[in-house]
Coordinates of C-alpha atoms in Angstrom, one line a residue:
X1 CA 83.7 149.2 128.0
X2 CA 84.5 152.6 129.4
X3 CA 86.4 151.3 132.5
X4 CA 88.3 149.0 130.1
X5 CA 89.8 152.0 128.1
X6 CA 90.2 153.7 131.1
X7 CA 92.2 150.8 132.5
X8 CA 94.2 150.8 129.1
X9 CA 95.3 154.4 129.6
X10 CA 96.1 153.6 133.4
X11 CA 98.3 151.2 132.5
X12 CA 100.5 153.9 130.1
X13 CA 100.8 155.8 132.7
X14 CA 104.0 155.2 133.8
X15 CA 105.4 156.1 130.4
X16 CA 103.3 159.2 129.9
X17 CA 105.7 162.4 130.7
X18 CA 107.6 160.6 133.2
X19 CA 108.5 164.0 134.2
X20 CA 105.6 165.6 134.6
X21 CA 103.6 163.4 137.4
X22 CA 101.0 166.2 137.3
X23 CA 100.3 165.9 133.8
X24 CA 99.4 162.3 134.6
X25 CA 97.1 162.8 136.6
X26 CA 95.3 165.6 134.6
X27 CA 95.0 163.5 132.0
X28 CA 93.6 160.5 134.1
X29 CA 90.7 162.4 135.1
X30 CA 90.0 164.4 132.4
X31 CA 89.5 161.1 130.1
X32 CA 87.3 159.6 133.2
X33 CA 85.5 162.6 132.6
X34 CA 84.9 162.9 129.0
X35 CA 83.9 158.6 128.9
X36 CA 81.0 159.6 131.7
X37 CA 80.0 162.5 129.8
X38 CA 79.7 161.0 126.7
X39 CA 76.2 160.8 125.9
X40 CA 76.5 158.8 122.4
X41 CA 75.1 155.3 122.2
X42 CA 78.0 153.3 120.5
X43 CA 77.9 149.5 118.9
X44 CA 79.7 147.1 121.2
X45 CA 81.7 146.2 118.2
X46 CA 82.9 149.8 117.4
X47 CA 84.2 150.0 121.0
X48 CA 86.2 146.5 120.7
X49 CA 87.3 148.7 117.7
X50 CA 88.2 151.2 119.1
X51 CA 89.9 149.9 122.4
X52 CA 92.2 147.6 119.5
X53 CA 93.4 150.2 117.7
X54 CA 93.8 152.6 120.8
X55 CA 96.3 149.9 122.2
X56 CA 98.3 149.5 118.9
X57 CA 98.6 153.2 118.8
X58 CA 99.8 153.7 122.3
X59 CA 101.9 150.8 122.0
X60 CA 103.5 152.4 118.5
X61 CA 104.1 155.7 120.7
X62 CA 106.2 154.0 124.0
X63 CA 107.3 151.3 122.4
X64 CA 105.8 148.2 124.5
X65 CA 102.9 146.8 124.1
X66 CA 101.2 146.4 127.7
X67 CA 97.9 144.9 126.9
X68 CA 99.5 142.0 125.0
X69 CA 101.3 141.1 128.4
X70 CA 98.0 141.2 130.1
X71 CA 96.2 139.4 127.4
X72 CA 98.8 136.4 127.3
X73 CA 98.3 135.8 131.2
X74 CA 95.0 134.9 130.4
X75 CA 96.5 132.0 128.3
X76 CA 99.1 130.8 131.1
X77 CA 98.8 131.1 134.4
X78 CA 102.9 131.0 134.5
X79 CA 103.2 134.0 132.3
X80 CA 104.2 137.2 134.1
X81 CA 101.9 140.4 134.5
X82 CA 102.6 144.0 134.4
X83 CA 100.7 145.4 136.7
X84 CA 99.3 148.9 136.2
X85 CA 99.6 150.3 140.0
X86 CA 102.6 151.2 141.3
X87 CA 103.6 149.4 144.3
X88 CA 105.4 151.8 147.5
X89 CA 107.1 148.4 148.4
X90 CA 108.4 148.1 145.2
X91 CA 110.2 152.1 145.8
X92 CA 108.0 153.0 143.3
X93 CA 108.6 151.2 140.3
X94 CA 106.7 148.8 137.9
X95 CA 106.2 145.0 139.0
X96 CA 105.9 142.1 137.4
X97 CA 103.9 139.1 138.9
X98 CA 102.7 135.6 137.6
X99 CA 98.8 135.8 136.8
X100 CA 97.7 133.1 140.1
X101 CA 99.2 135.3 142.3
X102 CA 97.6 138.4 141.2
X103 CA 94.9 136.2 141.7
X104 CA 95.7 135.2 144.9
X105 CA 96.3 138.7 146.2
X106 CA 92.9 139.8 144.3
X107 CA 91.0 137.0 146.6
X108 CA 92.6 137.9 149.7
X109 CA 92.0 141.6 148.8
X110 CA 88.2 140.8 148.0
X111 CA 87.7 139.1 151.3
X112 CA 89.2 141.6 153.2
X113 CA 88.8 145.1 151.6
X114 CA 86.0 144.6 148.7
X115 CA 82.9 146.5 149.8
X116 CA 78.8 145.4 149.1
X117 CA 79.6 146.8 145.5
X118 CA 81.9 144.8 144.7
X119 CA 84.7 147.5 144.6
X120 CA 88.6 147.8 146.1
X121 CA 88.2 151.2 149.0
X122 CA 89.9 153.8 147.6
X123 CA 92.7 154.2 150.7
X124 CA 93.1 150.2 149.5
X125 CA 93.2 150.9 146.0
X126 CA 97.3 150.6 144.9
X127 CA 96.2 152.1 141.6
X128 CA 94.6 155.1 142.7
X129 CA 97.1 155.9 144.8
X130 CA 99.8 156.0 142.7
X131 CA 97.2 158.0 139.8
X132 CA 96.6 160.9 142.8
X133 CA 99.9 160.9 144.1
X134 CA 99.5 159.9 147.3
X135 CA 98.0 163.4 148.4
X136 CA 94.7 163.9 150.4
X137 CA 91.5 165.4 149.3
X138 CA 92.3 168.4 151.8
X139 CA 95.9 169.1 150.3
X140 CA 94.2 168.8 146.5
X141 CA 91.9 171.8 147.5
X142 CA 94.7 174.0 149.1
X143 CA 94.3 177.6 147.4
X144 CA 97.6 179.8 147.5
X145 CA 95.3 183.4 147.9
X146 CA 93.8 185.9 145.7
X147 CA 94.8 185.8 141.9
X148 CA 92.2 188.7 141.1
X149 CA 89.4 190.8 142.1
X150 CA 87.0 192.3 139.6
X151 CA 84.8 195.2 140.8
X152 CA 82.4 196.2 138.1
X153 CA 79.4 195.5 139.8
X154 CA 77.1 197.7 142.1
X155 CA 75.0 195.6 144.0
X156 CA 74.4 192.2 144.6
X157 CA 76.4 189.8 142.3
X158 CA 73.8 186.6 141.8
X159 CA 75.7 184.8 139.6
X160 CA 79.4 183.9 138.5
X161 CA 80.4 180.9 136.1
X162 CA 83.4 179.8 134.0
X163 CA 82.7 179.5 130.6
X164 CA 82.7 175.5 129.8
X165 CA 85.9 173.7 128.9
X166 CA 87.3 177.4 129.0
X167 CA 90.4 178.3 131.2
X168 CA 90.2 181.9 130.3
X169 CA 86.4 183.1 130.4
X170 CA 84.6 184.3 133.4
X171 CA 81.2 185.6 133.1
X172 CA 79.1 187.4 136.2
X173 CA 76.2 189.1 136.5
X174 CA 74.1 191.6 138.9
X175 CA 70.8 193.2 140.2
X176 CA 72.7 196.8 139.5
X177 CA 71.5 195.4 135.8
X178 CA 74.7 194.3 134.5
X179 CA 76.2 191.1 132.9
X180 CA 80.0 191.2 132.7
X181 CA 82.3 189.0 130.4
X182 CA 85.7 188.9 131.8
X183 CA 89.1 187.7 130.7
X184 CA 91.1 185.7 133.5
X185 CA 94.5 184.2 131.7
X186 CA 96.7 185.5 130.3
X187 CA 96.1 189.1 132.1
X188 CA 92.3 189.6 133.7
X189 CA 90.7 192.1 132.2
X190 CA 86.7 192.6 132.0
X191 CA 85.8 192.5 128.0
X192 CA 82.6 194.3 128.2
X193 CA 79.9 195.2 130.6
X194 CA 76.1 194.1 128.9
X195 CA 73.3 196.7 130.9
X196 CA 69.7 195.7 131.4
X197 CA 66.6 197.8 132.5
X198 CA 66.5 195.6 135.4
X199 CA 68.6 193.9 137.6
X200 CA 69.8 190.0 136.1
X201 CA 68.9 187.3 138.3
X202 CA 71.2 185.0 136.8
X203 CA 73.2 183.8 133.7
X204 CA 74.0 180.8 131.9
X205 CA 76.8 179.8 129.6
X206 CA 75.5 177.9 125.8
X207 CA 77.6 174.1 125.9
X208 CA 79.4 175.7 122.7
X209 CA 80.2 178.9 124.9
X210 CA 79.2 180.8 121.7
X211 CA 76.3 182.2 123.5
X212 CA 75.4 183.7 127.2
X213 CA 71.7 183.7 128.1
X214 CA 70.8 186.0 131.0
X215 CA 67.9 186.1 132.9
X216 CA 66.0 189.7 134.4
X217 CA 63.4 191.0 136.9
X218 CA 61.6 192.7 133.8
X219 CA 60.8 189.3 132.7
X220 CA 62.8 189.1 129.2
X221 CA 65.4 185.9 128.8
X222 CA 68.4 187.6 126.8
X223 CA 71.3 185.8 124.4
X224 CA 74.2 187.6 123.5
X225 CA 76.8 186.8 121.4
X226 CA 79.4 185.7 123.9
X227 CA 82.5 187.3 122.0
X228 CA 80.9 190.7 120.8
X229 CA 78.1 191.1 123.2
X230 CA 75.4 191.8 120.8
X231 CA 72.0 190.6 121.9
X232 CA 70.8 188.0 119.5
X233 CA 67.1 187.6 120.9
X234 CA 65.2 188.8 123.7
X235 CA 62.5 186.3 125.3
X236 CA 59.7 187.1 127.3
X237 CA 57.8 185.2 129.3
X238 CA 54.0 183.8 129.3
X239 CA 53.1 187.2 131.8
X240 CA 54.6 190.5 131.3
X241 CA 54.5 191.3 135.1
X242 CA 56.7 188.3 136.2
X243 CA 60.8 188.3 136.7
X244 CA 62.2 186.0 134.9
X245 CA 64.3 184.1 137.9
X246 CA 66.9 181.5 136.5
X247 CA 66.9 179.7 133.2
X248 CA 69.3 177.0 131.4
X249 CA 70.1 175.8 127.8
X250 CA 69.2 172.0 127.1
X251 CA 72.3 169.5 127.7
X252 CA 71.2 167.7 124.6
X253 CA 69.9 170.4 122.3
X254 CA 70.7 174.3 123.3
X255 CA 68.2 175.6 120.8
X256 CA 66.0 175.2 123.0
X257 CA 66.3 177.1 126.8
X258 CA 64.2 176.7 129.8
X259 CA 63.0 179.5 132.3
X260 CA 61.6 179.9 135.7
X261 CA 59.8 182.6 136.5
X262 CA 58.2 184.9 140.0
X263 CA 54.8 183.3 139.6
X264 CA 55.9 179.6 139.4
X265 CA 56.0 178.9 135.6
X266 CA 58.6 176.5 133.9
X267 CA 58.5 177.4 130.5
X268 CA 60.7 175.9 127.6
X269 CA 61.2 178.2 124.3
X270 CA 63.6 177.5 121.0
X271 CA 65.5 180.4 121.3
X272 CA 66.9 180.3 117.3
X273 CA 62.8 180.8 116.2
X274 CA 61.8 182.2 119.8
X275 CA 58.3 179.8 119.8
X276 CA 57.2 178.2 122.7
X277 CA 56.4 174.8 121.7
X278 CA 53.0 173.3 122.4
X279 CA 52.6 172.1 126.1
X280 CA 56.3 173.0 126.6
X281 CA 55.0 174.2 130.3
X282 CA 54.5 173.5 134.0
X283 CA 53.1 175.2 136.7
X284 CA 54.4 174.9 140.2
X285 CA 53.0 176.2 143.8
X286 CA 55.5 178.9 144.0
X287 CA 58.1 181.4 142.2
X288 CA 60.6 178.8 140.9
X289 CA 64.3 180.0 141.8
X290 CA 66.2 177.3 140.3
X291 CA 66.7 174.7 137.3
X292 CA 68.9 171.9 137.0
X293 CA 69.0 168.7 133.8
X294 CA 70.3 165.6 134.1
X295 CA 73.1 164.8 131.4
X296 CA 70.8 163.4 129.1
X297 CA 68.2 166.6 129.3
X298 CA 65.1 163.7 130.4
X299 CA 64.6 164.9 133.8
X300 CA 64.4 168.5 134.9
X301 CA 64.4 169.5 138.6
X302 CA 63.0 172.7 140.2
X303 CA 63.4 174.0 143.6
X304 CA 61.1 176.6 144.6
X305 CA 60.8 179.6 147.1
X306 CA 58.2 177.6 149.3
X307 CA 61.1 174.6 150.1
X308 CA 60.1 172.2 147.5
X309 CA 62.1 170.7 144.7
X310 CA 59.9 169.0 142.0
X311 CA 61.0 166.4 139.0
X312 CA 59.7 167.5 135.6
X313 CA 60.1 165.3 132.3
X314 CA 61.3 166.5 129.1
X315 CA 60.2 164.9 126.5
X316 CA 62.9 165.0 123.9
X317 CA 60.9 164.5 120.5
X318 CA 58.0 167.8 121.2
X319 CA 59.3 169.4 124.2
X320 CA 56.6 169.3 126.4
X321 CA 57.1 169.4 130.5
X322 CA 55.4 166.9 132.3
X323 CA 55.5 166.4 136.4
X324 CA 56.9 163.9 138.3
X325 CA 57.2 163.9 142.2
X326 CA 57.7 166.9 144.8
X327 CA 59.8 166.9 147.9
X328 CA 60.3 168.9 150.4
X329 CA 63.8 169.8 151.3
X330 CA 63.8 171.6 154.9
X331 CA 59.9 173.3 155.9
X332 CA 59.1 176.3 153.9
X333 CA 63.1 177.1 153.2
X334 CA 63.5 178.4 150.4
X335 CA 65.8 176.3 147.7
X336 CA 68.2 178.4 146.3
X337 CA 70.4 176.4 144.3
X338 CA 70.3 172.8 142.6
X339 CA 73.4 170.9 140.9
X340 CA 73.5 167.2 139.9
X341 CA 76.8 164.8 139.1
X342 CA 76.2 161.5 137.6
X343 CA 79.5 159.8 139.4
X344 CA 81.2 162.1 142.1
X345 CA 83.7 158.9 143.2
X346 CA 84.9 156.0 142.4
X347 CA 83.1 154.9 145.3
X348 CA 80.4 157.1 145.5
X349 CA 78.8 156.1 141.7
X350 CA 75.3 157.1 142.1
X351 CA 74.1 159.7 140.8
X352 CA 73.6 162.8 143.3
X353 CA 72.1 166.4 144.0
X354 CA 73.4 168.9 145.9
X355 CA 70.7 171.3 147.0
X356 CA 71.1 174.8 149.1
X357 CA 68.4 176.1 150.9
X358 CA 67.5 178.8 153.5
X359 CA 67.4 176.4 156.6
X360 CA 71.5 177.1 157.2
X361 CA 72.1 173.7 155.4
X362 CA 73.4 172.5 152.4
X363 CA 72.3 168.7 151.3
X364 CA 73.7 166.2 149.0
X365 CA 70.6 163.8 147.9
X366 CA 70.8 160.3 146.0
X367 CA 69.1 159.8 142.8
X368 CA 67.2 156.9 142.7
X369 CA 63.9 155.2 140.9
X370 CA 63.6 153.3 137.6
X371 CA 63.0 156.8 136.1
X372 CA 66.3 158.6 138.2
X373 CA 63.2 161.1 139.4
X374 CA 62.9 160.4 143.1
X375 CA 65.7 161.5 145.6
X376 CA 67.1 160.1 149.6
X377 CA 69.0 162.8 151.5
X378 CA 72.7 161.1 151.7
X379 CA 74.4 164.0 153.8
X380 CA 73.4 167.6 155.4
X381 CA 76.5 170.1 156.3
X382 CA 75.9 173.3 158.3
X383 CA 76.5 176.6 156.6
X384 CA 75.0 180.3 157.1
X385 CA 71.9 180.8 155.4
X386 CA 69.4 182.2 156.6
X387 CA 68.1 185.2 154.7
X388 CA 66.6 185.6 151.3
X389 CA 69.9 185.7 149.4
X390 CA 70.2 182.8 146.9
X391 CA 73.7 181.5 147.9
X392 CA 74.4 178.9 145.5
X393 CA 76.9 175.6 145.3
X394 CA 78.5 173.1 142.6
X395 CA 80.6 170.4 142.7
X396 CA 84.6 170.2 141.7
X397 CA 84.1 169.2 137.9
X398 CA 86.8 166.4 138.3
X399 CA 86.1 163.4 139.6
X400 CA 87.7 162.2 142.5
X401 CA 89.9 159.4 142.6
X402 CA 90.7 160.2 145.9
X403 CA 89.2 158.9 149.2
X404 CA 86.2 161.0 149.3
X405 CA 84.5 163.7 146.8
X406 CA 84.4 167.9 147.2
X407 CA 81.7 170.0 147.0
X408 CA 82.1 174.0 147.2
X409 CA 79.7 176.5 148.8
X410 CA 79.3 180.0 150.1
X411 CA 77.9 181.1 153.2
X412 CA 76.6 184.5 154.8
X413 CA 79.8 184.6 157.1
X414 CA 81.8 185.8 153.8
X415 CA 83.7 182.5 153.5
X416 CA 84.1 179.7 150.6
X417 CA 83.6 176.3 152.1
X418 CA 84.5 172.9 151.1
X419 CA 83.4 169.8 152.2
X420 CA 84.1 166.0 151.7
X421 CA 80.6 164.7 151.0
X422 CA 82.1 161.0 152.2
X423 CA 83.8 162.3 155.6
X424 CA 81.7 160.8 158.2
X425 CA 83.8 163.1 161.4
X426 CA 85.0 166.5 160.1
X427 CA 83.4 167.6 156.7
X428 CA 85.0 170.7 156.3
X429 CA 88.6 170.4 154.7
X430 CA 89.1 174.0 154.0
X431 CA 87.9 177.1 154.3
X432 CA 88.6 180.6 152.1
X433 CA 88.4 183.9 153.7
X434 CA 88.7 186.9 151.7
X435 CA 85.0 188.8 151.3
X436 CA 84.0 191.7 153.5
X437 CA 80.0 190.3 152.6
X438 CA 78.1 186.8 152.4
X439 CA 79.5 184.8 149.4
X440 CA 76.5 184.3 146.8
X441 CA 78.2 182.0 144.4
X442 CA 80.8 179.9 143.7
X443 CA 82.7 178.4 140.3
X444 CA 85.8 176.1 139.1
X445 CA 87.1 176.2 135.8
X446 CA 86.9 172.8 134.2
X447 CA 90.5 171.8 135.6
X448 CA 90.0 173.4 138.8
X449 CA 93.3 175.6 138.8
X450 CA 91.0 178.2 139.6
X451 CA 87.8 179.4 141.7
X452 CA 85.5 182.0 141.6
X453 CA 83.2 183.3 143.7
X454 CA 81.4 186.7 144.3
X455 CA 79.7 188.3 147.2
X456 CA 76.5 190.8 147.9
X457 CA 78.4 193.7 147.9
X458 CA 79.2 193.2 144.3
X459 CA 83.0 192.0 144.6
X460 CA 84.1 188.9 142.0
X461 CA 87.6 187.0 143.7
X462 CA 89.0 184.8 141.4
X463 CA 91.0 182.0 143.4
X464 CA 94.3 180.3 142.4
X465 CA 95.1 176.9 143.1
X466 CA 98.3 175.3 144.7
X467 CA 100.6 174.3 142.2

């Protein structure tokens, strides 16, 4: 049902700001987006609903109803079509065929193009060529320079993120102690500066973006109040002597947070009563440096300082941590930094975990198993890595609809790297040089007009996108 209202926006597209063919596109992906986010189980009947009225209302708005066209075809084979894609033989316009020879064309296209899935390549795909504008994953990712630098920070900068679904909020923070809350549009600016005793080992913004939780060497998990600054609740952890390492808020429920800490605990507390529920806790082999959920909050995965990621589940209804399997990523590496997608492609709809660890590599794994907890290394790219910094990763927020998907990284040489994770010859479309120290982390807003990224010697560069 999701692709079929997808397909019923598609096929407005032509009539939606003619003018604008950027706006078009924004709004393509964002709705892909929000349909694979959404996490709400829905009656089949709403969604026939709901796809009806939809179609009535866009039809009401530009004045043609194109779903009635498509649904009459069904009836005649001599009826005409409207096609949704946008043909370059055609110069560009809208064309009309009879229903058996969009057939036609759609069994000579399956016998040549389709792949074992059952899906149209992308660089054969009329449709999404005409939704991307033609342009190549390389040219989407060109960067016109420097928009800002913030330089608040002392020391090492171990974290930077955008705040979610926020064009204007940048958070960072630092071992000098510091957590910084930054304004980017309409003139950057930091907002305040939040100091701990120790230095913070990293940060993470609530879903709501009401809240910023930070995490510190003298093993307290903090929330402030992301608009004031005011620290709602400090959280320590099950031993006084350990550093509290990184930590997350629940996809599903962000009452409740989840820490890893120097000596290997994974511990899940409700921050609004600060209780640790009963067996909300797992114990791994070494100092756990990095958390990541799946979109439904059932699976947790942990990468550790001795090379091993490990697949925890949460059980929704108590809380409680319970293991599933351990893999090793690259020897005794260290892993550094773990990020999941559920659907990076249109061809690449599995979904994937991109992992950074010490070994100079950056992988992309497949989720797999009945219970999504077991993983098969898809891709490996080279990168600088080889000291105990923590450099970190993520994927562009937006999926691609081009041929190939984008993942962003930094690197001890001081540059941002990108690579297409489906490019089986030259990985590396681009390439952002502008840090005088090894990049540490890296960040797009949710549109990706922007990038962030921050480096060891405590410099924050905020990156504008091409127009």
């Amino acid at each position: 049902m999701e692709q079929q209202i997808l397909g019923l926006d598609s096929r407005y597209s032509a009539y939606r700001a003619p003018n604008v063919p950027g706006f078009k596109t924004l709004y393509i992906r964002r709705r892909s987006q929000l349909l694979k986010n959404c996490k709400s189980q829905i009656e089949p009947n709403i969604r026939k609903q709901y796809l009806k009225i939809r179609n009535q209302l866009l039809s009401q708005k530009y004045g043609v109803n194109l779903d009635s066209r498509r649904s009459l075809s069904h009836k005649s084979g001599s009826q005409l079509t409207l096609e949704s894609s946008v043909s370059p033989a055609a110069g560009g316009h809208l064309r009309y065929s009879s229903q058996s020879s969009l057939r036609n064309h759609a069994s000579s296209a399956s016998s040549e193009f389709l792949t074992e899935d059952g899906l149209v390549p992308t660089w054969a795909a009329e449709a999404t060529r005409a939704m991307t504008g033609s342009t190549s994953l390389a040219e989407n990712y060109a960067f016109c320079g420097v928009y800002h630098i913030f330089d608040v920070h002392k020391s090492v900068v171990t974290s930077v993120q955008f705040a979610h679904d926020d064009l204007t909020r940048l958070a960072s923070s630092s071992l000098d102690g510091s957590l910084a809350v930054h304004l980017v549009l309409p003139e950057p600016e930091t907002c305040f500066v939040l100091k701990h005793p120790k230095g913070v080992t990293g940060f993470c913004w609530s879903y709501s973006n009401d809240v910023i939780m930070s995490c510190s060497e003298d093993g307290y998990a903090r929330l402030f109040n992301s608009s004031n600054g005011r620290c709602v609740r400090a959280i320590n952890g099950m031993q006084s002597a350990a550093s509290i390492l990184t930590g997350i808020f629940h996809p599903v429920n962000n009452n409740m947070i989840v820490t890893g800490s120097s000596k290997g605990h994974v511990e899940v507390t409700n921050c609004s009563t600060g209780i640790k529920p009963r067996g909300a806790y797992a114990k791994l082999n070494a100092p756990v440096l990095c958390l990541c959920f799946d979109n439904l909050g059932h699976v947790l995965w942990a990468g550790d300082e001795r090379g091993y990621i490990t697949s925890l589940f949460y059980n929704v209804e108590n809380a409680r941590l319970s293991k599933g399997k351990r893999f090793s990523v690259s020897g005794t590496s260290p892993v550094t930094c773990i990020s999941i997608r559920q659907w990076i492609s249109r061809e690449a709809r599995e979904p994937s975990l991109l992992v950074n660890s010490s070994s100079n590599g950056l992988f992309l794994f497949r989720i797999m198993g009945p219970t999504n907890s077991a993983i098969l290394l898809r891709r490996t790219f080279s990168i600088l890595h080889s000291s105990k910094l923590r450099i970190k990763s993520c994927f562009c927020p937006i999926m691609s609809f081009r041929q190939g998907a984008c993942v962003v990284t930094g690197s001890e040489d001081g540059s941002v790297y990108f690579f297409n994770t489906e490019s089986a010859n030259k990985a590396c479309i681009n390439k952002l040089q502008g840090h005088s120290a090894p990049v540490v982390d890296v960040s797009f807003n949710y549109d990706e007009s922007m990038l962030a990224s921050c480096d060891s010697k405590g410099q924050v560069i905020v990156w504008k996108k091409e127009p």
